[in-house]
Tab-separated table of C-alpha atoms in Angstrom:
chain	number	residue	atom	x	y	z
A	1	MET	CA	47.338	-36.602	-30.564
A	2	ASN	CA	44.109	-35.357	-31.582
A	3	ILE	CA	43.419	-31.620	-30.527
A	4	ASN	CA	39.859	-30.184	-31.459
A	5	LEU	CA	40.702	-26.637	-32.446
A	6	PRO	CA	37.850	-24.187	-33.533
A	7	ASN	CA	36.584	-23.894	-36.840
A	8	PHE	CA	37.411	-20.261	-37.741
A	9	ASN	CA	36.586	-18.967	-40.779
A	10	VAL	CA	38.921	-16.755	-42.136
A	11	LYS	CA	37.301	-14.995	-44.715
A	12	ASN	CA	34.259	-13.760	-42.242
A	13	LEU	CA	36.838	-12.883	-39.974
A	14	VAL	CA	38.694	-10.262	-42.328
A	15	LYS	CA	35.344	-9.153	-43.786
A	16	GLU	CA	34.099	-8.439	-40.138
A	17	ALA	CA	37.237	-6.420	-39.338
A	18	GLY	CA	36.874	-4.535	-42.632
A	19	SER	CA	33.355	-3.608	-41.497
A	20	THR	CA	34.411	-2.420	-38.300
A	21	ILE	CA	36.945	-0.397	-39.260
A	22	SER	CA	34.626	1.031	-41.738
A	23	ARG	CA	32.277	2.216	-39.745
A	24	VAL	CA	34.606	3.846	-37.175
A	25	VAL	CA	35.729	5.792	-40.089
A	26	GLN	CA	32.345	6.574	-40.924
A	27	LEU	CA	31.232	7.446	-37.569
A	28	THR	CA	34.413	9.894	-36.705
A	29	GLU	CA	34.136	11.429	-40.616
A	30	GLU	CA	30.184	12.475	-38.989
A	31	LYS	CA	31.625	13.555	-36.206
A	32	LEU	CA	34.113	16.310	-38.259
A	33	GLY	CA	31.401	17.325	-40.498
A	34	THR	CA	33.437	15.490	-43.159
A	35	THR	CA	30.812	13.722	-44.611
A	36	GLU	CA	27.103	13.138	-44.776
A	37	ARG	CA	24.886	10.640	-42.899
A	38	THR	CA	21.294	9.105	-43.637
A	39	GLU	CA	19.178	10.649	-41.254
A	40	TYR	CA	15.617	8.783	-39.903
A	41	ASP	CA	12.173	9.704	-41.384
A	42	LEU	CA	10.367	12.161	-38.525
A	43	HIS	CA	8.155	9.537	-37.156
A	44	PHE	CA	11.033	7.153	-36.332
A	45	GLN	CA	12.708	10.154	-34.551
A	46	ASN	CA	9.605	10.714	-33.018
A	47	LEU	CA	9.094	7.496	-31.696
A	48	ALA	CA	13.042	6.803	-30.982
A	49	GLU	CA	12.299	10.198	-28.553
A	50	ARG	CA	9.233	8.209	-27.171
A	51	ALA	CA	10.989	5.601	-26.090
A	52	ASP	CA	13.789	7.239	-24.366
A	53	VAL	CA	11.571	9.138	-22.420
A	54	THR	CA	9.307	6.227	-21.476
A	55	LYS	CA	12.732	4.212	-20.383
A	56	SER	CA	14.158	6.991	-18.314
A	57	TRP	CA	11.118	8.146	-16.273
A	58	THR	CA	9.641	4.209	-15.615
A	59	GLU	CA	13.238	3.228	-14.186
A	60	LYS	CA	12.877	6.895	-11.853
A	61	ILE	CA	9.289	5.655	-10.674
A	62	VAL	CA	10.626	1.698	-9.958
A	63	ARG	CA	13.206	3.344	-7.835
A	64	ASP	CA	11.577	6.235	-6.151
A	65	THR	CA	8.379	3.061	-5.565
A	66	GLU	CA	10.834	0.882	-4.088
A	67	SER	CA	12.364	3.701	-1.756
A	68	VAL	CA	8.933	4.217	-0.698
A	69	LEU	CA	8.156	0.849	0.199
A	70	ILE	CA	11.842	0.073	1.478
A	71	PRO	CA	13.204	2.943	3.052
A	72	ASN	CA	16.314	1.181	3.718
A	73	PRO	CA	18.878	0.973	0.807
A	74	GLN	CA	20.839	-1.294	2.198
A	75	ASN	CA	17.617	-3.988	2.619
A	76	ARG	CA	16.754	-3.004	-1.382
A	77	VAL	CA	20.167	-4.126	-2.373
A	78	GLU	CA	19.634	-7.054	-0.690
A	79	ASP	CA	16.499	-8.253	-2.172
A	80	PHE	CA	17.697	-7.383	-5.051
A	81	ILE	CA	20.520	-9.677	-4.850
A	82	PHE	CA	17.996	-12.594	-3.692
A	83	GLU	CA	15.376	-11.526	-6.307
A	84	LYS	CA	18.687	-12.460	-9.071
A	85	ILE	CA	19.978	-15.609	-7.201
A	86	GLU	CA	16.332	-16.919	-7.333
A	87	LYS	CA	16.335	-17.405	-3.642
A	88	THR	CA	13.667	-16.316	-0.630
A	89	LYS	CA	14.400	-13.308	0.286
A	90	PRO	CA	15.107	-12.950	4.372
A	91	LYS	CA	12.141	-12.152	6.659
A	92	ARG	CA	13.047	-8.773	8.390
A	93	LEU	CA	11.096	-7.022	11.059
A	94	SER	CA	10.006	-3.445	10.494
A	95	ASN	CA	10.212	-0.327	12.500
A	96	LEU	CA	6.831	-0.558	13.459
A	97	GLU	CA	7.334	-4.434	14.856
A	98	HIS	CA	10.333	-3.403	16.750
A	99	LEU	CA	8.534	-1.026	17.996
A	100	ALA	CA	5.600	-3.143	18.912
A	101	LEU	CA	7.645	-5.825	20.989
A	102	ASP	CA	9.513	-3.101	23.037
A	103	MET	CA	6.576	-1.491	23.887
A	104	ILE	CA	4.521	-4.919	24.509
A	105	GLU	CA	7.471	-6.016	26.824
A	106	ALA	CA	7.642	-2.470	28.819
A	107	GLY	CA	3.907	-3.067	29.368
A	108	GLY	CA	4.573	-6.483	30.887
A	109	ASP	CA	7.434	-5.128	32.729
A	110	PHE	CA	5.753	-2.255	33.999
A	111	GLY	CA	2.610	-4.401	35.305
A	112	GLN	CA	-0.307	-5.439	33.531
A	113	ASP	CA	-2.195	-4.288	36.343
A	114	MET	CA	-1.548	-0.622	35.794
A	115	ALA	CA	-3.239	1.807	33.602
A	116	TYR	CA	0.064	2.551	31.534
A	117	GLY	CA	1.643	-1.304	31.303
A	118	GLN	CA	-1.666	-2.334	29.424
A	119	ALA	CA	-2.034	0.774	27.246
A	120	LEU	CA	1.609	-0.030	25.994
A	121	ILE	CA	0.610	-3.913	25.395
A	122	LYS	CA	-2.840	-2.782	23.808
A	123	VAL	CA	-0.888	-0.087	21.668
A	124	GLY	CA	1.996	-2.356	21.197
A	125	GLN	CA	-0.814	-5.098	19.308
A	126	ALA	CA	-2.188	-2.404	17.506
A	127	GLU	CA	1.789	-1.501	16.039
A	128	GLN	CA	2.008	-5.336	15.219
A	129	LYS	CA	-1.082	-5.448	13.262
A	130	LEU	CA	0.246	-2.254	11.398
A	131	GLY	CA	3.480	-4.013	10.740
A	132	GLN	CA	1.804	-6.992	9.166
A	133	CYS	CA	-0.447	-4.598	6.939
A	134	GLU	CA	2.741	-2.814	5.927
A	135	HIS	CA	4.336	-6.396	4.935
A	136	ASP	CA	1.295	-7.365	2.987
A	137	PHE	CA	1.295	-3.795	1.340
A	138	ILE	CA	5.072	-4.339	0.439
A	139	ALA	CA	4.367	-7.661	-1.094
A	140	THR	CA	0.845	-6.486	-3.311
A	141	SER	CA	2.730	-3.055	-4.756
A	142	GLY	CA	5.964	-5.295	-5.661
A	143	ILE	CA	3.574	-8.273	-7.477
A	144	CYS	CA	0.975	-5.377	-9.093
A	145	PHE	CA	3.505	-2.764	-10.049
A	146	THR	CA	7.103	-2.510	-9.383
A	147	GLN	CA	8.085	-6.142	-11.048
A	148	PRO	CA	5.883	-5.596	-14.079
A	149	LEU	CA	7.201	-2.480	-14.495
A	150	ARG	CA	11.191	-3.781	-14.201
A	151	LYS	CA	10.200	-6.622	-16.235
A	152	PHE	CA	9.594	-4.206	-18.945
A	153	LEU	CA	12.888	-2.244	-18.504
A	154	ASP	CA	14.800	-5.768	-18.409
A	155	GLY	CA	12.665	-7.460	-21.334
A	156	GLU	CA	11.113	-4.770	-23.727
A	157	MET	CA	13.244	-1.976	-23.392
A	158	LYS	CA	16.369	-4.121	-23.672
A	159	THR	CA	15.116	-5.495	-26.541
A	160	ILE	CA	14.146	-2.055	-28.271
A	161	SER	CA	18.009	-0.824	-27.188
A	162	LYS	CA	19.549	-3.949	-29.094
A	163	GLU	CA	17.568	-3.503	-32.282
A	164	ARG	CA	18.254	-0.333	-32.479
A	165	GLY	CA	21.885	-0.706	-31.971
A	166	ILE	CA	21.631	-2.753	-35.357
A	167	LEU	CA	19.929	0.136	-36.988
A	168	GLU	CA	23.278	2.296	-36.311
A	169	THR	CA	25.559	-0.296	-37.213
A	170	LYS	CA	23.511	-0.835	-40.923
A	171	ARG	CA	22.979	3.163	-41.264
A	172	LEU	CA	26.638	3.192	-40.797
A	173	ASP	CA	27.659	0.260	-43.383
A	174	LEU	CA	25.118	2.303	-45.936
A	175	ASP	CA	26.488	5.508	-45.673
A	176	ALA	CA	29.868	3.733	-45.930
A	177	CYS	CA	28.829	2.141	-49.090
A	178	LYS	CA	27.488	5.445	-50.664
A	179	ASN	CA	30.606	6.820	-49.944
A	180	ARG	CA	32.639	4.049	-51.609
A	181	VAL	CA	30.636	4.557	-54.645
A	182	LYS	CA	31.140	8.183	-54.991
A	183	LYS	CA	35.022	7.272	-54.477
A	184	ALA	CA	34.939	4.095	-56.841
A	185	ARG	CA	37.532	5.478	-59.788
A	186	SER	CA	37.469	2.458	-61.901
A	187	MET	CA	34.439	0.829	-63.837
A	188	LEU	CA	34.977	-2.380	-61.939
A	189	GLY	CA	35.144	-1.080	-58.339
A	190	GLN	CA	32.327	0.978	-58.862
A	191	GLN	CA	30.168	-1.824	-59.908
A	192	SER	CA	31.522	-3.520	-56.820
A	193	ALA	CA	30.597	-0.676	-54.244
A	194	GLU	CA	26.600	-0.284	-56.036
A	195	ARG	CA	25.897	-4.030	-54.946
A	196	ASP	CA	27.396	-3.434	-51.669
A	197	LEU	CA	25.591	0.000	-51.436
A	198	ARG	CA	22.360	-2.539	-52.790
A	199	VAL	CA	22.900	-5.170	-50.493
A	200	ALA	CA	23.602	-2.309	-47.243
A	201	GLN	CA	20.034	-0.485	-48.566
A	202	ALA	CA	18.068	-3.223	-48.223
A	203	GLU	CA	19.573	-4.458	-44.936
A	204	PHE	CA	19.246	-0.895	-43.624
A	205	ASP	CA	15.196	-0.943	-44.718
A	206	ARG	CA	14.646	-3.905	-43.222
A	207	GLN	CA	16.371	-3.249	-39.536
A	208	SER	CA	14.598	-0.017	-39.472
A	209	GLU	CA	11.019	-2.097	-39.934
A	210	ILE	CA	11.793	-4.097	-37.315
A	211	THR	CA	12.954	-1.482	-34.870
A	212	LYS	CA	9.863	0.714	-35.996
A	213	LEU	CA	7.432	-1.788	-35.294
A	214	LEU	CA	9.115	-2.343	-31.603
A	215	LEU	CA	8.703	1.676	-31.182
A	216	ASP	CA	5.088	1.468	-31.630
A	217	GLY	CA	4.416	-1.450	-28.887
A	218	ILE	CA	5.403	0.727	-26.589
A	219	SER	CA	1.675	2.205	-26.486
A	220	THR	CA	0.438	-0.874	-25.689
A	221	SER	CA	2.951	-1.333	-22.895
A	222	GLN	CA	1.588	2.143	-21.626
A	223	ALA	CA	-1.724	0.849	-21.410
A	224	SER	CA	-0.408	-1.917	-19.544
A	225	HIS	CA	1.469	-0.019	-17.004
A	226	LEU	CA	-1.822	2.191	-16.383
A	227	ARG	CA	-3.375	-0.809	-15.331
A	228	HIS	CA	-0.797	-1.741	-13.032
A	229	LEU	CA	-0.821	1.845	-11.811
A	230	HIS	CA	-4.523	1.658	-11.233
A	231	ALA	CA	-3.774	-2.036	-9.047
A	232	PHE	CA	-1.376	-0.295	-6.754
A	233	VAL	CA	-3.639	2.672	-6.031
A	234	GLN	CA	-6.246	0.103	-5.209
A	235	ALA	CA	-3.421	-1.367	-2.615
A	236	GLN	CA	-2.647	1.863	-1.519
A	237	VAL	CA	-6.525	2.243	-0.569
A	238	ARG	CA	-7.055	-1.316	0.910
A	239	TYR	CA	-3.656	-0.631	3.435
A	240	TYR	CA	-4.466	2.722	4.326
A	241	LYS	CA	-8.277	1.688	5.287
A	242	GLN	CA	-6.503	-1.382	7.189
A	243	CYS	CA	-4.168	1.042	9.168
A	244	GLY	CA	-7.036	3.336	10.036
A	245	ASP	CA	-9.323	0.495	11.055
A	246	VAL	CA	-6.304	-0.831	13.429
A	247	MET	CA	-5.954	2.241	15.021
A	248	GLU	CA	-9.949	2.974	15.616
A	249	GLN	CA	-9.736	0.070	17.333
A	250	LEU	CA	-7.120	0.492	18.900
A	251	GLN	CA	-8.901	4.414	19.936
A	252	ARG	CA	-11.826	2.803	21.460
A	253	GLU	CA	-10.006	0.242	23.759
A	254	LEU	CA	-7.936	3.036	25.334
A	255	ALA	CA	-11.150	5.133	25.725
A	256	LYS	CA	-12.575	1.919	27.689
A	257	MET	CA	-9.322	1.880	29.632
A	258	GLN	CA	-9.776	5.176	31.045
A	259	HIS	CA	-11.955	6.250	34.341
A	260	PRO	CA	-14.609	9.221	33.580
A	261	LYS	CA	-14.009	12.825	35.320
A	262	PRO	CA	-16.715	14.118	37.598
A	263	ARG	CA	-18.106	17.545	35.956
A	264	LEU	CA	-19.793	20.411	38.253
A	265	ARG	CA	-22.446	22.258	36.562
A	266	ILE	CA	-21.468	26.041	37.792
A	267	ASN	CA	-23.317	29.161	36.398
A	268	SER	CA	-25.448	26.973	34.111
A	269	GLU	CA	-22.261	25.343	32.950
A	270	ASP	CA	-20.372	21.923	33.474
A	271	VAL	CA	-16.718	22.217	33.768
A	272	ASP	CA	-14.289	19.644	34.937
A	273	GLY	CA	-15.071	18.294	38.674
A	274	PRO	CA	-12.120	18.125	41.718
A	275	PRO	CA	-10.140	14.764	42.047
A	276	SER	CA	-11.648	11.709	42.499
A	277	SER	CA	-10.605	11.908	46.054
A	278	VAL	CA	-13.280	13.978	46.636
A	279	SER	CA	-16.471	13.216	47.430
A	280	MET	CA	-19.403	14.300	44.823
A	281	HIS	CA	-23.285	13.577	44.464
A	282	SER	CA	-25.417	14.163	42.187
A	283	CYS	CA	-29.494	15.601	42.613
A	284	ASP	CA	-32.239	16.456	40.877
A	285	SER	CA	-34.202	19.882	41.218
A	286	ASP	CA	-36.909	20.672	38.312
A	287	SER	CA	-35.557	18.182	36.406
A	288	THR	CA	-32.269	19.880	36.163
A	289	THR	CA	-28.939	17.401	37.390
A	290	THR	CA	-26.812	19.854	39.519
A	291	VAL	CA	-23.770	18.298	40.876
A	292	GLY	CA	-22.968	19.677	44.417
A	293	LEU	CA	-20.065	19.290	46.660
A	294	GLY	CA	-20.485	16.603	49.451
A	295	LEU	CA	-18.624	18.661	52.060
A	296	ASP	CA	-19.939	19.181	55.614
A	297	SER	CA	-18.986	23.228	56.135
A	298	ASP	CA	-20.570	25.864	54.856
A	299	ASN	CA	-20.321	27.292	51.700
A	300	ASP	CA	-17.118	29.036	52.092
A	301	ASN	CA	-15.284	25.605	51.708
A	302	ILE	CA	-17.238	25.610	48.051
A	303	VAL	CA	-15.913	28.930	47.537
A	304	HIS	CA	-12.189	28.032	48.540
A	305	LEU	CA	-12.198	24.576	46.534
A	306	LEU	CA	-13.418	26.321	43.627
A	307	GLU	CA	-10.442	28.902	43.601
A	308	ASP	CA	-8.360	26.380	43.899
A	309	PHE	CA	-9.168	25.020	40.240
A	310	ASN	CA	-9.146	28.751	38.788
A	311	ILE	CA	-13.221	28.808	37.959
A	312	ASP	CA	-15.055	32.516	37.920
A	313	PHE	CA	-18.551	31.614	39.883
A	314	ASP	CA	-21.525	33.119	41.137
A	315	THR	CA	-21.686	31.400	44.626
A	316	SER	CA	-25.444	32.116	44.468
A	317	ALA	CA	-25.669	29.658	41.559
A	318	ILE	CA	-23.633	26.976	43.482
A	319	SER	CA	-26.003	23.977	44.611
A	320	THR	CA	-24.592	22.123	47.305
A	321	VAL	CA	-26.425	18.768	49.039
């Protein structure tokens, strides 16, 4: 019976284990301050610091934007899971849409022939339109803003972090080789250590250049992020304009449903008239429209009626029909 075993290279395993132990020793001595370490140049340090700041703030901006678009944290987690398994996100009603459905149903129960029932239905229909505008805004914002930023974090920033980790490993190997050269006692041992040092120095320099190129690319990424930010603002402008248009249309429709109040002219001022149950007439006199009370009694009845409305008046200024 033949069993296929993995082809392990024992020498490579031993070499890798030795390198790992050497790095741990080097790092420990650096922490204790008993050995020197190779410092990165100032330009590299500035690039690395900018990368850290960019990563930190981009993560916060993505989280905050998603919290604004989808306030419910449970829904955000659910959407994230469906996104990872590459399945369609579940369609759920927003709070506005729940409100809209309840208003429309309540208006139907109260009666469409009643003013309140009609108004509830009108408002509910407008809330439905607002809910659809909200869905469109959330989808557009994800495509034009949060998804590109998250792609940057999952792609470019992860690559930079990986290459920086490799560079730090090469730096530890380089410093460990420098220490071995200092501690070499025999001529043969010194030659071997110096050969390892040259190799470690070359690998460190090469990895340093690769990492610098990646860090320099963050400037290009930020220019791209600026375009995405502009697109997000445009989406907001469009969303709020659509919502404003819906509400203005609703306001006009509700205004048409209201019955106009009669007006009285008293002492040359217009005031709200009595309830519609009181008959009112208009009459023209000297090109001035004066509203008189259609009462068959004398002016005392008019005075008492106006007192009920708490109106200060001059009885001589009251025109009667």
